[in-house]
Coordinates of C-alpha atoms and ligand atoms in Angstrom, one line a residue:
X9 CA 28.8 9.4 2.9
X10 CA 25.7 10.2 4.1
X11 CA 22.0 8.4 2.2
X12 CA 19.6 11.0 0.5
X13 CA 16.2 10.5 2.0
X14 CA 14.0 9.8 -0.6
X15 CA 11.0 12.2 0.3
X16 CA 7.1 10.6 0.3
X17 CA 5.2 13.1 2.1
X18 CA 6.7 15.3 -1.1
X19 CA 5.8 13.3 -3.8
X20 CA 2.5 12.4 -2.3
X21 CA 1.8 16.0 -2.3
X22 CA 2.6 16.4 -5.9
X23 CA 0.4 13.2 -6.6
X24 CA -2.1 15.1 -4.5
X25 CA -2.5 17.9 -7.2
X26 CA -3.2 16.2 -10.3
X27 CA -5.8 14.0 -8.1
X28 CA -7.7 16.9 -7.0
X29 CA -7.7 17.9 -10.9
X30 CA -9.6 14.6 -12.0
X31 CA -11.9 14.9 -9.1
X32 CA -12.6 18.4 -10.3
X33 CA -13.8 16.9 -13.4
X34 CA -15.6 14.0 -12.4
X35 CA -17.5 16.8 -10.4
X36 CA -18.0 18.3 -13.3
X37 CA -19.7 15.8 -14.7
X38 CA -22.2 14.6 -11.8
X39 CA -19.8 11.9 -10.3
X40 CA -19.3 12.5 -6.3
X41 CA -15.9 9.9 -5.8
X42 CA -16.9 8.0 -2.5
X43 CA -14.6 5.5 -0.6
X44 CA -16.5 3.3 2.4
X45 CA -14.3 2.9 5.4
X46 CA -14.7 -0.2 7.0
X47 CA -12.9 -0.5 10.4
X48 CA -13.0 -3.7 12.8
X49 CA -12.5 -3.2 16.7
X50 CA -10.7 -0.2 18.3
X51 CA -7.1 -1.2 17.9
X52 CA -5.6 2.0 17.9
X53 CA -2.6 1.8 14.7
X54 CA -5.4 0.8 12.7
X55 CA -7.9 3.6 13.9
X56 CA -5.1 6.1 13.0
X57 CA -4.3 4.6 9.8
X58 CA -8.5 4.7 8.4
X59 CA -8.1 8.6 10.3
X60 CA -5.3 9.2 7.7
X61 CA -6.6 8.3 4.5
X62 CA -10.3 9.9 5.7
X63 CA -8.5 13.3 6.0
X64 CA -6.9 12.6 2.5
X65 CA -10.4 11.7 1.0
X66 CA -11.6 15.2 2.7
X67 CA -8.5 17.1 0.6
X68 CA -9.2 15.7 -2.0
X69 CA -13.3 16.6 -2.1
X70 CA -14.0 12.5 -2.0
X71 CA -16.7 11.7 0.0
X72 CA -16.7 9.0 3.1
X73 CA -18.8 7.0 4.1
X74 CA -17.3 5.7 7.9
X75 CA -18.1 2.3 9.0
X76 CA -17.1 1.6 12.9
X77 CA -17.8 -1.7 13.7
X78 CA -17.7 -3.8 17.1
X79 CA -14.6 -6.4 17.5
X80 CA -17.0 -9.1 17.9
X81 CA -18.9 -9.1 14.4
X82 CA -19.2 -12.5 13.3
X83 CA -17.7 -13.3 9.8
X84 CA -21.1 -13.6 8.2
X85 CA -22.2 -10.1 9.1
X86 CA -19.4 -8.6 8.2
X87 CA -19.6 -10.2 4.6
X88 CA -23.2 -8.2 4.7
X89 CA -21.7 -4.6 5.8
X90 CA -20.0 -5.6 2.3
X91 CA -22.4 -7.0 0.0
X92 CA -24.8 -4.0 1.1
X93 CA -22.0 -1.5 0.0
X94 CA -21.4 -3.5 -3.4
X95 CA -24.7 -2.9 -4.0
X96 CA -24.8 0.6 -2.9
X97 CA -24.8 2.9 -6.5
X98 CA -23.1 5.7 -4.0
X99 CA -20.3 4.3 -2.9
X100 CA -17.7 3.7 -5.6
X101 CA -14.5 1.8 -3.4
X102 CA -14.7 0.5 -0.2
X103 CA -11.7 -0.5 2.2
X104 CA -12.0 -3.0 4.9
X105 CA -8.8 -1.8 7.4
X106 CA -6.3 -4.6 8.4
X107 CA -5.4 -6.5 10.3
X108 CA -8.7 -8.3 11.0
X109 CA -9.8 -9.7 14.3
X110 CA -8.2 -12.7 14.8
X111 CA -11.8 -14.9 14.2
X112 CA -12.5 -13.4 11.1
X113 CA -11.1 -14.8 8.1
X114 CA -9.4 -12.7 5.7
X115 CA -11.3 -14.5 2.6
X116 CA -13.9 -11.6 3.4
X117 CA -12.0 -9.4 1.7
X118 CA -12.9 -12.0 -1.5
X119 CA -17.0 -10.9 -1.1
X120 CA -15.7 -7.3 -1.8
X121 CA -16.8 -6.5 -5.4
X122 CA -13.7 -6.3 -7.3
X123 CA -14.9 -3.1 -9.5
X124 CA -14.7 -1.4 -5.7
X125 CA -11.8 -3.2 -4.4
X126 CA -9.2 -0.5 -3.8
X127 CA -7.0 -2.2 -2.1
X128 CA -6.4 -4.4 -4.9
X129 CA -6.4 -8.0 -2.9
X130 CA -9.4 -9.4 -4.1
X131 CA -8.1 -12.4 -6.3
X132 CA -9.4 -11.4 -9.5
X133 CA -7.4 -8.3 -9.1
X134 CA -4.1 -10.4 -7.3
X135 CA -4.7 -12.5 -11.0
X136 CA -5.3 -9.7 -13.4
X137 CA -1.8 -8.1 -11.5
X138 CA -0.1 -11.5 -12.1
X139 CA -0.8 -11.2 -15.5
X140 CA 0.7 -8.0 -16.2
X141 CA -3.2 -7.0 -16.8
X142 CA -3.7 -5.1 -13.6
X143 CA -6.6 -2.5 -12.6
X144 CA -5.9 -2.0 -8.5
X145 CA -2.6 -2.5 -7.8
X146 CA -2.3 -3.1 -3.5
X147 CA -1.2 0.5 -2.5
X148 CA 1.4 0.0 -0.8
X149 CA 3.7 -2.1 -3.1
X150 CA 2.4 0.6 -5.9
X151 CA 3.7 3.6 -3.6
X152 CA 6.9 1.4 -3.5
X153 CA 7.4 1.4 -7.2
X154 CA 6.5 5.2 -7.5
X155 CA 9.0 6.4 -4.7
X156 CA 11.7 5.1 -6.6
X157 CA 10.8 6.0 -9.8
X158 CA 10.8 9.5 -8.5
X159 CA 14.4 9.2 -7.7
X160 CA 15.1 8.6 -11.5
X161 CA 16.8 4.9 -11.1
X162 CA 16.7 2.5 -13.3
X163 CA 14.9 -0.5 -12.4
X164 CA 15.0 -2.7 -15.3
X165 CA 18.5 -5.2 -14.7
X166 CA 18.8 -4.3 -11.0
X167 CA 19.1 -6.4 -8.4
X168 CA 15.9 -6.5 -6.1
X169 CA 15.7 -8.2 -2.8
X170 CA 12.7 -7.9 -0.8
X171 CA 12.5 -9.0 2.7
X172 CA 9.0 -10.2 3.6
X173 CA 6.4 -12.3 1.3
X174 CA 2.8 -11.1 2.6
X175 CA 0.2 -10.6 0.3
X176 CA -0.6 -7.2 0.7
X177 CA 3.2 -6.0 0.4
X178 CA 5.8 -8.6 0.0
X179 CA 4.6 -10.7 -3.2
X180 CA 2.8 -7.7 -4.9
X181 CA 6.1 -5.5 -4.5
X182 CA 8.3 -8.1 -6.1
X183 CA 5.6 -8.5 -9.0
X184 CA 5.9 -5.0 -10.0
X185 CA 9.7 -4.8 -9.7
X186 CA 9.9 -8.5 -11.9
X187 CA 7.1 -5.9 -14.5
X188 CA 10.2 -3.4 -14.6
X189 CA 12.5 -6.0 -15.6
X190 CA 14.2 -6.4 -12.1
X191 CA 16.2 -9.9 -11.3
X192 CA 13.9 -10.5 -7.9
X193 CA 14.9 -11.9 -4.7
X194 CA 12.3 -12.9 -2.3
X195 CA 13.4 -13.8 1.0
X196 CA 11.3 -14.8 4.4
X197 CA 11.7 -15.6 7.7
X198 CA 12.9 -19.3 7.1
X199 CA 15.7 -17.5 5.1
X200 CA 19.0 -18.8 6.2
X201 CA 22.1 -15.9 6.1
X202 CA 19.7 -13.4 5.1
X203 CA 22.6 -10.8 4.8
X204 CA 23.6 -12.9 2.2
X205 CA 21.4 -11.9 0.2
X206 CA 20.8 -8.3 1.1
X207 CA 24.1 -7.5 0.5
X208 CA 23.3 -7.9 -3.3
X209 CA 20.7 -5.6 -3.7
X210 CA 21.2 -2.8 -5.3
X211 CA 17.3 -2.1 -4.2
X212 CA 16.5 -3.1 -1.4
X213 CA 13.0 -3.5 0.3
X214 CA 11.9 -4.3 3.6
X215 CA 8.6 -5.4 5.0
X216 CA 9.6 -7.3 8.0
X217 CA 7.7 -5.8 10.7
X218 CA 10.9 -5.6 13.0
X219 CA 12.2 -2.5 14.0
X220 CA 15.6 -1.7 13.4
X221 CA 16.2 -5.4 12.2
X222 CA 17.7 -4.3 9.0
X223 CA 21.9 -2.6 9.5
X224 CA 24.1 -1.5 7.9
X225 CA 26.6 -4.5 7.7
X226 CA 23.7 -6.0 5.6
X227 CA 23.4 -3.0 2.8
X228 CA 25.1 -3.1 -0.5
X229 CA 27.1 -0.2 -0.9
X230 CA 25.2 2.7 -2.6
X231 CA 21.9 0.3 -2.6
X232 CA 18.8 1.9 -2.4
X233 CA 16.5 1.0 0.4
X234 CA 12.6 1.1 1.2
X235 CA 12.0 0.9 4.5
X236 CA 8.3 -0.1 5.0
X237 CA 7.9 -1.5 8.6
X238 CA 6.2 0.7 11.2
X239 CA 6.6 -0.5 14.6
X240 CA 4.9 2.1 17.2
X241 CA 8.4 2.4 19.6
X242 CA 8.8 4.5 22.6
X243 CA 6.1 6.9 21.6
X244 CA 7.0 6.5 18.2
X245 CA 7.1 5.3 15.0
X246 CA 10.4 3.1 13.6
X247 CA 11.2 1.1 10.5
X248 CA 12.7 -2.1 9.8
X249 CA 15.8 -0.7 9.1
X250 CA 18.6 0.8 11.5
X251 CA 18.6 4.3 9.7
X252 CA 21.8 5.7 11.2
X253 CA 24.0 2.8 10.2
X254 CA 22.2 2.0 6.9
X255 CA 22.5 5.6 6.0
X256 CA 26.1 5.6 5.9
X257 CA 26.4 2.7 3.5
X258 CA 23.1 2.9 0.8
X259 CA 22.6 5.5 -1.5
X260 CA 19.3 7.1 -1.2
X261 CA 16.6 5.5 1.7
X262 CA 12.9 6.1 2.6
X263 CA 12.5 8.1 6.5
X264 CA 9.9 6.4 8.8
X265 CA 7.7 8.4 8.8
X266 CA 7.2 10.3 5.8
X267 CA 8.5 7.5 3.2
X268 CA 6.1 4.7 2.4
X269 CA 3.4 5.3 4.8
X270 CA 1.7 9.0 2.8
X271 CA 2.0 7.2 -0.3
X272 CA 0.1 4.0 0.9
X273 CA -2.9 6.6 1.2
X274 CA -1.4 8.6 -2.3
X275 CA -1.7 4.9 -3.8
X276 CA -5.6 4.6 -2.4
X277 CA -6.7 7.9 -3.8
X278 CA -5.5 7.2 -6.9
X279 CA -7.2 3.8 -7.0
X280 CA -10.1 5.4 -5.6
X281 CA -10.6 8.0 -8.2
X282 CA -10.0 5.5 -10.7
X283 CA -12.8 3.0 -9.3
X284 CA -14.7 6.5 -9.7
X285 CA -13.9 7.0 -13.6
X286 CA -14.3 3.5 -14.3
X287 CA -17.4 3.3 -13.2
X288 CA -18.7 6.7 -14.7
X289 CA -16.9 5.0 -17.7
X290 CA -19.1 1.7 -17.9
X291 CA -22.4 3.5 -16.9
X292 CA -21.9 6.2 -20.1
X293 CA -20.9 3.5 -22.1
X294 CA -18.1 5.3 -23.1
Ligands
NAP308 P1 3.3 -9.7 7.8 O1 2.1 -10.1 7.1 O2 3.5 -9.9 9.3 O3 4.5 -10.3 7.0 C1 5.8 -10.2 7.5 C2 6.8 -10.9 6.6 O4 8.1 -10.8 7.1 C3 6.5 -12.4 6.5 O5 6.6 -12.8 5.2 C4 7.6 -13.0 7.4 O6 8.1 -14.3 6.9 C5 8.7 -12.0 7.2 N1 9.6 -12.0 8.3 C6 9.3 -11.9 9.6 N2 10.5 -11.9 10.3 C7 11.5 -12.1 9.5 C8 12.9 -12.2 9.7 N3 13.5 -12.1 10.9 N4 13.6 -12.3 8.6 C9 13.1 -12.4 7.3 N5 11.8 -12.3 7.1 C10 11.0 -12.1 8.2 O7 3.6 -8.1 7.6 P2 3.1 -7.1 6.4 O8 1.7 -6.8 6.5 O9 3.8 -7.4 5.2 O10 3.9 -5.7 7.0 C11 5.3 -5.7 7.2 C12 5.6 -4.4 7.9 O11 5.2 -3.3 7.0 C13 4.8 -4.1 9.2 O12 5.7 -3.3 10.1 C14 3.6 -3.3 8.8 O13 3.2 -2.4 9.8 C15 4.3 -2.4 7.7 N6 3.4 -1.9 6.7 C16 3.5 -0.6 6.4 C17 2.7 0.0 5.5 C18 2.9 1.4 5.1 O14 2.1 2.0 4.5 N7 4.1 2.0 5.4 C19 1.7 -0.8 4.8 C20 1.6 -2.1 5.1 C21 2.4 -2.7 6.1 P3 7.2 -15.6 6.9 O15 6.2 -15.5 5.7 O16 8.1 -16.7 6.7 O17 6.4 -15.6 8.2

């Protein structure tokens, strides 16, 4: 038995369409969608990561506005990039690439006004998704949720186990999956016999940031698994999971590349044509 791929690039592409629809029509009606781009220091993952979702926001007819900024900002100027952009009338989301530099704290991601947060970590928006209330969900764990949805599983009853508890995939992902009526296993590196626990997950996801960590002697049989590490690795890019052996024991699994990764930046133009119409929303008063 060989796993299905379960195909990203593909359903980002589809997700693609019926954005370029609803930017059609806010066009229509005078509103020109426009994400910020905020990128700290040259590290080059990240600057090919911002590169990605800027040639998405051209597809899609969103405008960008591309901040480049020196390694060694201080924390208090970078807040100002920010608060200059929240107040900016043009610019309707903004995205402040991470990792950070090591001396700058990530509570700057907390001066970004949550009306334009598309990344959906500001804690209002963390809260509001805690509460089953959310606006902008963090794109990633939303891609999650919509990649397998695609393959026409059932969530609700299954057995979830996510590998990782970060705030910008780990904790969101299990959130939405416990929203689907999953059970919800969260497990982290002070995890003892972690195959213990993968090996009851009928979905399994994992956001470890170790490539190839992840084998097939620690898959459920049939499971589904969401590989979401990217590890740059002898030129290229590789998961967290060992995809030849975990293929021959799971059911369906994402590639790396072309599983998570396009619909991380689906995930953002959704959010950011949604900042868009909210926003056209509140100012009509409609
Ligand atoms: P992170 O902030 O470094 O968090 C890693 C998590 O993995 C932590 O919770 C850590 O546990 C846990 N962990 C580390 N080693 C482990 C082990 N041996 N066993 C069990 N758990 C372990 O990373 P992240 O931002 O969540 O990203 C994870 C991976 O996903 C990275 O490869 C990143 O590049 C990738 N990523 C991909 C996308 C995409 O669009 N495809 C988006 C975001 C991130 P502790 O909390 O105990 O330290």
């Amino acid at each position: 038995m060989t796993a299905q791929p379960i195909d990203g690039t593909a359903l980002a592409t589809k997700i693609y369409k019926k954005l370029g629809d609803e930017v059609k029509t806010l066009l229509q009606v005078g509103v020109q969608p426009c994400l910020a781009t905020v990128l700290v220091g040259d590290d080059p993952a990240s600057r090919h990561y911002v590169h990605k979702k800027q040639e998405a926001c051209k597809l899609l007819r969103i405008e960008v506005l591309d901040f480049q900024l020196n390694s060694n900002i201080s924390q208090d100027e970078l807040v100002s990039v920010i608060e200059e952009l929240n107040g900016n009338e043009k610019v309707n989301s903004i995205l402040v690439q991470l990792p950070l530099p090591n001396h700058i704290d990530e509570t700057v991601l907390h001066s970004i006004s949550p009306d334009k947060d598309v990344d959906g970590l500001h804690p209002l928006n963390l809260g509001l998704l805690l509460q089953g209330k959310e606006r902008f969900v963090p794109c990633t764990p939303k891609g999650i949720i919509r990649l397998v949805k695609s393959t026409g599983i059932l969530i609700e009853s299954k057995h979830v186990v996510v590998l990782g508890r970060s705030n910008i995939v780990g904790k969101p992902t299990a959130i939405l999956f416990l929203r689907e009526n999953a059970t919800v296993t969260i497990c982290h590196s002070k995890t003892p016999n972690l195959a213990l626990f993968t090996t009851q997950a009928d979905i399994l996801v994992v956001a470890i940031g170790k490539p190839r960590f992840v084998g097939g002697s620690m898959v459920k049989e049939r499971a589904v698994v969401v590989d979401v590490g990217i590890t740059k690795s002898g030129g290229k890019f590789v998961g967290d999971i060992n995809f030849e052996s975990v293929s021959k024991v799971a059911r369906l699994i994402t590639p790396v590349p072309g599983g998570v990764g396009p619909m991380t930046v689906a995930m953002l133009m959704e959010n950011t044509v949604l900042a868009a119409q909210m926003q056209f929303k509140n100012k009509d008063g409609s």
